[in-house]
Short mmCIF file of C-alpha atoms in Angstrom, two decimals:
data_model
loop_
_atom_site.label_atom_id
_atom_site.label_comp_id
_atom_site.label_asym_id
_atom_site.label_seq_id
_atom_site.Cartn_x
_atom_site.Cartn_y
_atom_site.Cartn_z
CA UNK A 780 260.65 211.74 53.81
CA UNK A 781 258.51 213.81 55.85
CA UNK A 782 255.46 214.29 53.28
CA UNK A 783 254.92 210.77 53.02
CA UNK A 784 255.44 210.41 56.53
CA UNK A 785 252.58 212.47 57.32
CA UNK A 786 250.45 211.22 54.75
CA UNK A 787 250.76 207.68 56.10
CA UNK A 788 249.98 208.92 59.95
CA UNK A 789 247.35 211.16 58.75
CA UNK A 790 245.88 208.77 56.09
CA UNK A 791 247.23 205.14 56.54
CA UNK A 792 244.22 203.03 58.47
CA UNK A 793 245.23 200.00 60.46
CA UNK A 794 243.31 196.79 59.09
CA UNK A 795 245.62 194.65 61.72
CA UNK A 796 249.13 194.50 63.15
CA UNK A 797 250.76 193.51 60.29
CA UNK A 798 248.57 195.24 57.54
CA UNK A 799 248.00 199.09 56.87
CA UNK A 800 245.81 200.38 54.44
CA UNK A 801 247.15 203.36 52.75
CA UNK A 802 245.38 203.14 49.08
CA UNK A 803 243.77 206.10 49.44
CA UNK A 804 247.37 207.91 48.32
CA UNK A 805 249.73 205.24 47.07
CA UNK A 806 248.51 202.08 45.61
CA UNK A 807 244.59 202.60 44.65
CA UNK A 808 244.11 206.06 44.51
CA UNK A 809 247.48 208.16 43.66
CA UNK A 810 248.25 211.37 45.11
CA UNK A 811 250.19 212.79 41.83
CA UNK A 812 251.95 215.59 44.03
CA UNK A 813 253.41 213.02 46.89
CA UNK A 814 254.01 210.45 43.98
CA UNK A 815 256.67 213.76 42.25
CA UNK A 816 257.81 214.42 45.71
CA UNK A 817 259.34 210.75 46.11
CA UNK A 818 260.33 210.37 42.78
CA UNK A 819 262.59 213.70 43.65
CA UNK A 820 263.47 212.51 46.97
CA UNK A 821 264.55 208.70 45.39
CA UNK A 822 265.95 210.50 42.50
CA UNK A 823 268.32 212.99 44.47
CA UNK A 824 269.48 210.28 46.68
CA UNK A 825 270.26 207.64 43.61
CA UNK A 826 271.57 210.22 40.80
CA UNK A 827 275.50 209.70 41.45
CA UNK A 828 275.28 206.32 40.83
CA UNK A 829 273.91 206.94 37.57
CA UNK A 830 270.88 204.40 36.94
CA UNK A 831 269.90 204.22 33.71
CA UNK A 832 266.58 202.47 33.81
CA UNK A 833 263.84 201.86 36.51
CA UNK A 834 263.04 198.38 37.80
CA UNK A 835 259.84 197.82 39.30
CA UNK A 836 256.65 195.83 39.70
CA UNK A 837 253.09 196.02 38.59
CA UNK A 838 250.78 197.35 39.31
CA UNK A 839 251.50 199.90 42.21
CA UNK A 840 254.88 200.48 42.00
CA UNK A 841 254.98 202.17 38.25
CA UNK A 842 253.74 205.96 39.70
CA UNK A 843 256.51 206.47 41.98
CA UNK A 844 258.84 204.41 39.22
CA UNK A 845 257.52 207.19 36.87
CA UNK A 846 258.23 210.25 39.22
CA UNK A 847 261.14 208.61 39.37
CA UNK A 848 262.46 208.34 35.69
CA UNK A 849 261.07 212.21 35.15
CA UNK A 850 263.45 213.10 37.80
CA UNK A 851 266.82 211.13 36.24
CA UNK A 852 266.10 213.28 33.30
CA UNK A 853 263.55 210.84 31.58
CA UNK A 854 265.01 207.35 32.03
CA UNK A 855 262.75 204.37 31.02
CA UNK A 856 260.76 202.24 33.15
CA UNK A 857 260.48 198.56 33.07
CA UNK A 858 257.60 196.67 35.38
CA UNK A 859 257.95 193.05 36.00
CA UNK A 860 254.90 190.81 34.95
CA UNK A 861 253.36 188.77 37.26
CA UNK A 862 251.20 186.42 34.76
CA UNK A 863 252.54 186.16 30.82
CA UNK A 864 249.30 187.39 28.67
CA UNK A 865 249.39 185.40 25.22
CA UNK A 866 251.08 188.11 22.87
CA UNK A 867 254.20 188.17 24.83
CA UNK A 868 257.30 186.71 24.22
CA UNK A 869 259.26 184.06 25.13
CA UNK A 870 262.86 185.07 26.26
CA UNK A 871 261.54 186.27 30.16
CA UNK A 872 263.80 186.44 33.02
CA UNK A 873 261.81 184.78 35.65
CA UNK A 874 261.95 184.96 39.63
CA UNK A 875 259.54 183.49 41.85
CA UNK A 876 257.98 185.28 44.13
CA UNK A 877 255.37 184.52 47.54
CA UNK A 878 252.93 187.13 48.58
CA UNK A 879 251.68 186.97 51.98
CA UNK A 880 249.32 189.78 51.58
CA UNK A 881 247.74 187.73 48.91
CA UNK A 882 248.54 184.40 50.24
CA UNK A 883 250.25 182.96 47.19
CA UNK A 884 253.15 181.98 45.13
CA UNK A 885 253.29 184.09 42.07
CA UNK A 886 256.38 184.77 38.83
CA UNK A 887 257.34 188.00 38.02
CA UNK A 888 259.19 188.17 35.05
CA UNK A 889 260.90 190.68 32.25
CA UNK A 890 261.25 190.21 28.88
CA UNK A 891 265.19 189.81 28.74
CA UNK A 892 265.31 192.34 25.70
CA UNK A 893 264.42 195.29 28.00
CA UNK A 894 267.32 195.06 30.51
CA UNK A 895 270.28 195.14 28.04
CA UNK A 896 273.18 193.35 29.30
CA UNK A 897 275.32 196.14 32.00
CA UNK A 898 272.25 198.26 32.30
CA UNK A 899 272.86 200.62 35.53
CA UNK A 900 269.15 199.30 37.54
CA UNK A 901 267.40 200.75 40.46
CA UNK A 902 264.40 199.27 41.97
CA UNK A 903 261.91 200.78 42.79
CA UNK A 904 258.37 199.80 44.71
CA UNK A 905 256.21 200.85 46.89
CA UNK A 906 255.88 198.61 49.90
CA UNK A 907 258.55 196.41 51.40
CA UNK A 908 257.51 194.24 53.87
CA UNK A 909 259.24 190.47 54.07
CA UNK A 910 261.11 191.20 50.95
CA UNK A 911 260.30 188.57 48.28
CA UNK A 912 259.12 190.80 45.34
CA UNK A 913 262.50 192.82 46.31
CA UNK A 914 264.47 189.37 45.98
CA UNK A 915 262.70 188.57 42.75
CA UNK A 916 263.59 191.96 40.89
CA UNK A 917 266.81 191.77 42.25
CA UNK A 918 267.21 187.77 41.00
CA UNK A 919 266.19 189.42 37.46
CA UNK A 920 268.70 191.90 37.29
CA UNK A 921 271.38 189.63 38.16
CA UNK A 922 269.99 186.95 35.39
CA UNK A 923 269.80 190.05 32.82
CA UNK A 924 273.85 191.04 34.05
CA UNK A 925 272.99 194.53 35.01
CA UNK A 926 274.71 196.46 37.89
CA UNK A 927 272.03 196.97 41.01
CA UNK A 928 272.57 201.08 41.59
CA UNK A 929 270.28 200.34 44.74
CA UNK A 930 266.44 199.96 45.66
CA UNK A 931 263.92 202.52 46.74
CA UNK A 932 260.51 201.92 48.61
CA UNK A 933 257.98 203.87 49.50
CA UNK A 934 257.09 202.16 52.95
CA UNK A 935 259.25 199.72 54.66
CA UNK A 936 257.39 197.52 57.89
CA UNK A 937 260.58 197.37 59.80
CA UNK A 938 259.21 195.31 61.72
CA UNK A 939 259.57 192.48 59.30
CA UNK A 940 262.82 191.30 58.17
CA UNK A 941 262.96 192.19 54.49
CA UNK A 942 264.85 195.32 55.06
CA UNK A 943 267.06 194.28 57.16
CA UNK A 944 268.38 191.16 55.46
CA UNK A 945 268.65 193.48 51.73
CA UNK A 946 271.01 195.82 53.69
CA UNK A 947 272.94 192.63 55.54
CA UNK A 948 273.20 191.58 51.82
CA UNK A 949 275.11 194.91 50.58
CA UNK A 950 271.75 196.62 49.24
CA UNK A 951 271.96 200.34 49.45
CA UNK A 952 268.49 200.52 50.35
CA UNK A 953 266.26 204.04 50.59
CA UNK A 954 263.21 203.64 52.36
CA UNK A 955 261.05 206.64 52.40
CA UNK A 956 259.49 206.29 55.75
CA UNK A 957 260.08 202.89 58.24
CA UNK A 958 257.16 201.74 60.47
CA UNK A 959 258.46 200.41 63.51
CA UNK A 960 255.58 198.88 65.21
CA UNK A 961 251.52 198.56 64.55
CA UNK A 962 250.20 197.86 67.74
CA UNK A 963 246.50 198.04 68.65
CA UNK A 964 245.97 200.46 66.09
CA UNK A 965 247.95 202.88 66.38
CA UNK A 966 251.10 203.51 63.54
CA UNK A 967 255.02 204.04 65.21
CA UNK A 968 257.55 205.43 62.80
CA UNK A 969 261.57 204.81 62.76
CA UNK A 970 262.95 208.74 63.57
CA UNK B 383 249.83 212.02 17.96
CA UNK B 384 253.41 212.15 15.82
CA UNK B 385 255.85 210.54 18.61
CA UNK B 386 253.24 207.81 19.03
CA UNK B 387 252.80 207.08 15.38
CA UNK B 388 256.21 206.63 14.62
CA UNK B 389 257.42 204.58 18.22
CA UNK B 390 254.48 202.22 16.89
CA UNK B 391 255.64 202.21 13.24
CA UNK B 392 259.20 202.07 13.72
CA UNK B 393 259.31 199.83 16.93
CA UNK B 394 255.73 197.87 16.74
CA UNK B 395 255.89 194.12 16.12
CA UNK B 396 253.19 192.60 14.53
CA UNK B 397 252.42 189.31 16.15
CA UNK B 398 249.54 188.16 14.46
CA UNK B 399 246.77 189.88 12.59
CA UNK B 400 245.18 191.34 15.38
CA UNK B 401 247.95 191.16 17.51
CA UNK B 402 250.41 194.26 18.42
CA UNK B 403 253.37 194.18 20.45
CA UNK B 404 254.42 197.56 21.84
CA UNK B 405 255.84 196.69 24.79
CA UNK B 406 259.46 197.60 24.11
CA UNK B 407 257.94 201.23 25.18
CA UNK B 408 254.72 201.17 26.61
CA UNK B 409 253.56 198.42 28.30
CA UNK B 410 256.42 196.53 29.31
CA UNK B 411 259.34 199.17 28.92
CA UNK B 412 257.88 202.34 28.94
CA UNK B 413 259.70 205.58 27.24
CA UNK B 414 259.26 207.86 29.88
CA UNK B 415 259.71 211.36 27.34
CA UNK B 416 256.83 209.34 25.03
CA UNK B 417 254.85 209.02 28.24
CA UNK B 418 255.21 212.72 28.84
CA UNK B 419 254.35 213.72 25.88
CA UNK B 420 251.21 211.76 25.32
CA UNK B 421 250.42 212.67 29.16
CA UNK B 422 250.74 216.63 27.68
CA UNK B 423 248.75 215.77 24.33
CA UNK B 424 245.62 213.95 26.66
CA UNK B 425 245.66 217.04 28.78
CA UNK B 426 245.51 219.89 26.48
CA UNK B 427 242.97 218.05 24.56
CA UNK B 428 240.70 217.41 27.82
CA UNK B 429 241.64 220.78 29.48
CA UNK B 430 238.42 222.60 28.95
CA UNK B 431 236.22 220.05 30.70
CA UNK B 432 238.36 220.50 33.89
CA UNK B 433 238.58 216.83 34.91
CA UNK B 434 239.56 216.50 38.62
CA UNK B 435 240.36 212.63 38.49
CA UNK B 436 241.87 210.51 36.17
CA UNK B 437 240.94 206.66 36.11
CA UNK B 438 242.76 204.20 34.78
CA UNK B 439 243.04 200.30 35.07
CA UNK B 440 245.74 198.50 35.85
CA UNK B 441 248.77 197.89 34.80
CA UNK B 442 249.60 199.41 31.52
CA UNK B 443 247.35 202.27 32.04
CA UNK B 444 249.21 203.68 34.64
CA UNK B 445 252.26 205.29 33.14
CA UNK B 446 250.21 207.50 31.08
CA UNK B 447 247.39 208.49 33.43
CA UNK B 448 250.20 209.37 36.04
CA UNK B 449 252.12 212.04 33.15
CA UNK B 450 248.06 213.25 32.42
CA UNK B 451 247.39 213.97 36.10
CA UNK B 452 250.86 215.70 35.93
CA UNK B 453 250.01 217.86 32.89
CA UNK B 454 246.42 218.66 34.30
CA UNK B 455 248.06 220.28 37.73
CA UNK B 456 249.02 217.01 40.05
CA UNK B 457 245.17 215.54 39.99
CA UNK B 458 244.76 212.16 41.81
CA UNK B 459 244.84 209.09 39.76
CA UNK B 460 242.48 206.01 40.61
CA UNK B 461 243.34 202.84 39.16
CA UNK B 462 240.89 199.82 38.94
CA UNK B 463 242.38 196.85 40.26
CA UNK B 464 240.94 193.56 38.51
CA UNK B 465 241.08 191.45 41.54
CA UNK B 466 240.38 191.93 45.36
CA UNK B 467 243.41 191.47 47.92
CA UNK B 468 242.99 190.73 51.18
CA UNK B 469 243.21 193.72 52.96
CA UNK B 470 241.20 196.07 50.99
CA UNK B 471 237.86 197.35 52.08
CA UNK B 472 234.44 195.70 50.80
CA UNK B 473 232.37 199.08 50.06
CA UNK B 474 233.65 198.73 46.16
CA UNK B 475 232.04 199.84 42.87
CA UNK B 476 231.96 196.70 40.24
CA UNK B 477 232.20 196.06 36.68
CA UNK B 478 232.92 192.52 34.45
CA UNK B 479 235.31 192.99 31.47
CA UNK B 480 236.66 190.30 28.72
CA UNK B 481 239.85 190.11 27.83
CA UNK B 482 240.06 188.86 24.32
CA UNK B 483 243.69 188.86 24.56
CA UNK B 484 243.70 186.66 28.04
CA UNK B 485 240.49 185.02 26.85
CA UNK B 486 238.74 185.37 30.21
CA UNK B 487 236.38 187.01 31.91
CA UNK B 488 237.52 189.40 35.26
CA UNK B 489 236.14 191.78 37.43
CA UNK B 490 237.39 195.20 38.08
CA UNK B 491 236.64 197.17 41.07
CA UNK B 492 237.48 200.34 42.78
CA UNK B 493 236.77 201.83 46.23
CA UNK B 494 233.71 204.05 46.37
CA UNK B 495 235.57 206.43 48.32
CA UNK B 496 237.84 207.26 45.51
CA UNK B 497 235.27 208.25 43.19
CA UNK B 498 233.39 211.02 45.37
CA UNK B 499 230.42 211.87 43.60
CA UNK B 500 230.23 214.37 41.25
CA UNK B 501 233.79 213.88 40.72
CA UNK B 502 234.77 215.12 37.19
CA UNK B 503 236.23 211.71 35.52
CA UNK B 504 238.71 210.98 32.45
CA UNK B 505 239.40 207.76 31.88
CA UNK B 506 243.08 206.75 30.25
CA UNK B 507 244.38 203.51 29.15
CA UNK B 508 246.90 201.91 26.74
CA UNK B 509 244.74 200.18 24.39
CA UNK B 510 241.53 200.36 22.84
CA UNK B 511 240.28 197.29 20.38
CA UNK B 512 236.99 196.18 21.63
CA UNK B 513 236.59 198.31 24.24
CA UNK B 514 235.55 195.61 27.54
CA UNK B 515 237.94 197.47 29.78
CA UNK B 516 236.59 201.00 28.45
CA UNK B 517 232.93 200.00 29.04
CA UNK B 518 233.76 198.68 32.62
CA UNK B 519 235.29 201.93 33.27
CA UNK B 520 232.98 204.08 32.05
CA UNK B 521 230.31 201.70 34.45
CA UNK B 522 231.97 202.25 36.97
CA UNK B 523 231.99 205.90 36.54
CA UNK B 524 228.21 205.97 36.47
CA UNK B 525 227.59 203.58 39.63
CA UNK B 526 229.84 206.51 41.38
CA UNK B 527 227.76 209.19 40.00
CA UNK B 528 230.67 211.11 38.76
CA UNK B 529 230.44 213.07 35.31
CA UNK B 530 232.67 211.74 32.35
CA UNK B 531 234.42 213.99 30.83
CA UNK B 532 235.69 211.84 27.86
CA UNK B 533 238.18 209.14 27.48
CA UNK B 534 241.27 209.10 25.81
CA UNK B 535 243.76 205.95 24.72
CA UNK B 536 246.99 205.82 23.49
CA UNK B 537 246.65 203.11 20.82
CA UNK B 538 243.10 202.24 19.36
CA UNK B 539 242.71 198.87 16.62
CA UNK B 540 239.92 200.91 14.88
CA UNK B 541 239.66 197.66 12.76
CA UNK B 542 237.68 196.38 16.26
CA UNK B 543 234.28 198.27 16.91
CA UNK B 544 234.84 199.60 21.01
CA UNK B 545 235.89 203.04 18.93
CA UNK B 546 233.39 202.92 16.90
CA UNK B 547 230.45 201.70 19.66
CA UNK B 548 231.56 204.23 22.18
CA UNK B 549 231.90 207.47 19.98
CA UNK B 550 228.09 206.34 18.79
CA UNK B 551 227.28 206.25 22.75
CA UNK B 552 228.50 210.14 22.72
CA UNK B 553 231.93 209.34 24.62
CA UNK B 554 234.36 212.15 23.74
CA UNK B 555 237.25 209.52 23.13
CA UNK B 556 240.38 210.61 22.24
CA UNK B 557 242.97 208.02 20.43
CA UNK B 558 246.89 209.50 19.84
CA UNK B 559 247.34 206.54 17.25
CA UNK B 560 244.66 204.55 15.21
CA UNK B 561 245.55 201.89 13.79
CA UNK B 562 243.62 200.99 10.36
CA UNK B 563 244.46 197.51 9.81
CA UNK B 564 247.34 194.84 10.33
CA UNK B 565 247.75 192.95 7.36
CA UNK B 566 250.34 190.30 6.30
CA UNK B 567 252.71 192.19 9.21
CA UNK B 568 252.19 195.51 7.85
CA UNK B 569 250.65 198.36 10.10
CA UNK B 570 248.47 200.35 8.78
CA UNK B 571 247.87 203.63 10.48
CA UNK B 572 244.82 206.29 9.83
CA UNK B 573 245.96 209.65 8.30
#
């Protein structure tokens, strides 16, 4: 998708090989015109298999999983949990999940009332690197019996094996723009 | 704010009696056409002081400061993260908030760069009671020398005093649904 595309050469910094910064427009600060323009672009590519509610994670993935839902004709959006607070209830779906950005095991997990039983799902997040929140939401909408339409992401690193592995697995899997390589600073995109 | 009224009326579970759950549609599940809608009301409400950022914390504050950026012409949204990954910078603005709900104390932080100074700020979140997260905010709006423009919430427990204390401080605070009291698992709601 070539706005984000741009954004992410023009914007993303390189903190190291494996790590690129790119909170100034997507998961800190939120450019609200990119966020509608992939919400439109995940939207037009998903809207034949007819999703009926948005899967995704907190905290960064809920813009684009808004954009999203506006674009399916106002679909609603559930986020995944990753701590339970005290008022919440007890029937959860739960998946675990390890973060390597943060260096840590972690749950995610839905309140089982919220993906009704044959629900029509499609993830969506916005980075995708080795795959394990990906794994987790999917996990969750298996437990909850719902059909997986497919998954979007904003940013795939291609260069780690998450992608690859979801689509080895059957995933119909949108990635709005692949990095192929960060190497001494400098971003390479997929064509 | 009608829609909100009656979603919290008709759909609001009253878990104890100072405890709300409305996450069946907006902070678990969110109803993407209520989200809109509030996202519209915030906006024309906040119009004439021509904020040029919205700030919000995260999670559950997203959803609706994404449909007010919308309504107020695609302005960026910055949310507050409440706790530092690894690869984000170290020039960040700082404030401490208690969560009575969590019963613990966190920090929330944003990048300086995302608050430019002079930047025009309205600050949107789910839930008002004693307004922690609302006074971080608002501190963090003053370390980055922007200008607040007011603050709006979807849900305030005006049976807690952050309404109260802020709207004495002079903060034009908005609330689309106050809720009077919650009293042997009735919800009360101010006219």
């Amino acid at each position: 998708m070539e706005e984000l595309k741009r954004a992410v050469l023009e914007k993303g910094i390189v903190v190291s090989n494996d790590i690129l910064k790119v909170d100034m427009f997507l998961n800190h600060r939120i450019d609200t015109k990119l966020a509608l323009a992939m919400g439109n672009y995940i939207a037009d590519y998903f809207r034949n298999k007819r999703p009926n509610i948005i899967l995704t994670i907190e905290a960064s993935g809920i813009a684009i999983a808004i954009t999203t839902a506006i674009a399916l004709g106002n679909i609603p959006v559930v986020f995944a949990k990753k701590a339970a607070a005290s008022n919440q209830g007890t029937d959860r779906l739960h998946a675990n999940v390890h973060s390597f950005t943060k260096n840590k095991d972690y749950a995610v997990s839905v309140e089982r009332d919220y993906l009704p039983n044959g629900s029509r799902v499609l993830i969506v997040d916005d980075f995708l690197a080795n795959g394990e929140a990906m794994r987790g939401l999917i996990k969750i909408t298996e437990y909850a019996n719902c059909t997986l339409c497919g998954a979007a992401v904003a940013i795939e690193k291609a260069f780690q094996s998450g992608g690859r592995e979801l689509r080895n697995q059957g995933v119909d899997l949108l990635s709005l723009c692949k990095i192929k390589s960060i190497e001494n600073g400098k971003i390479v995109l997929e064509d």
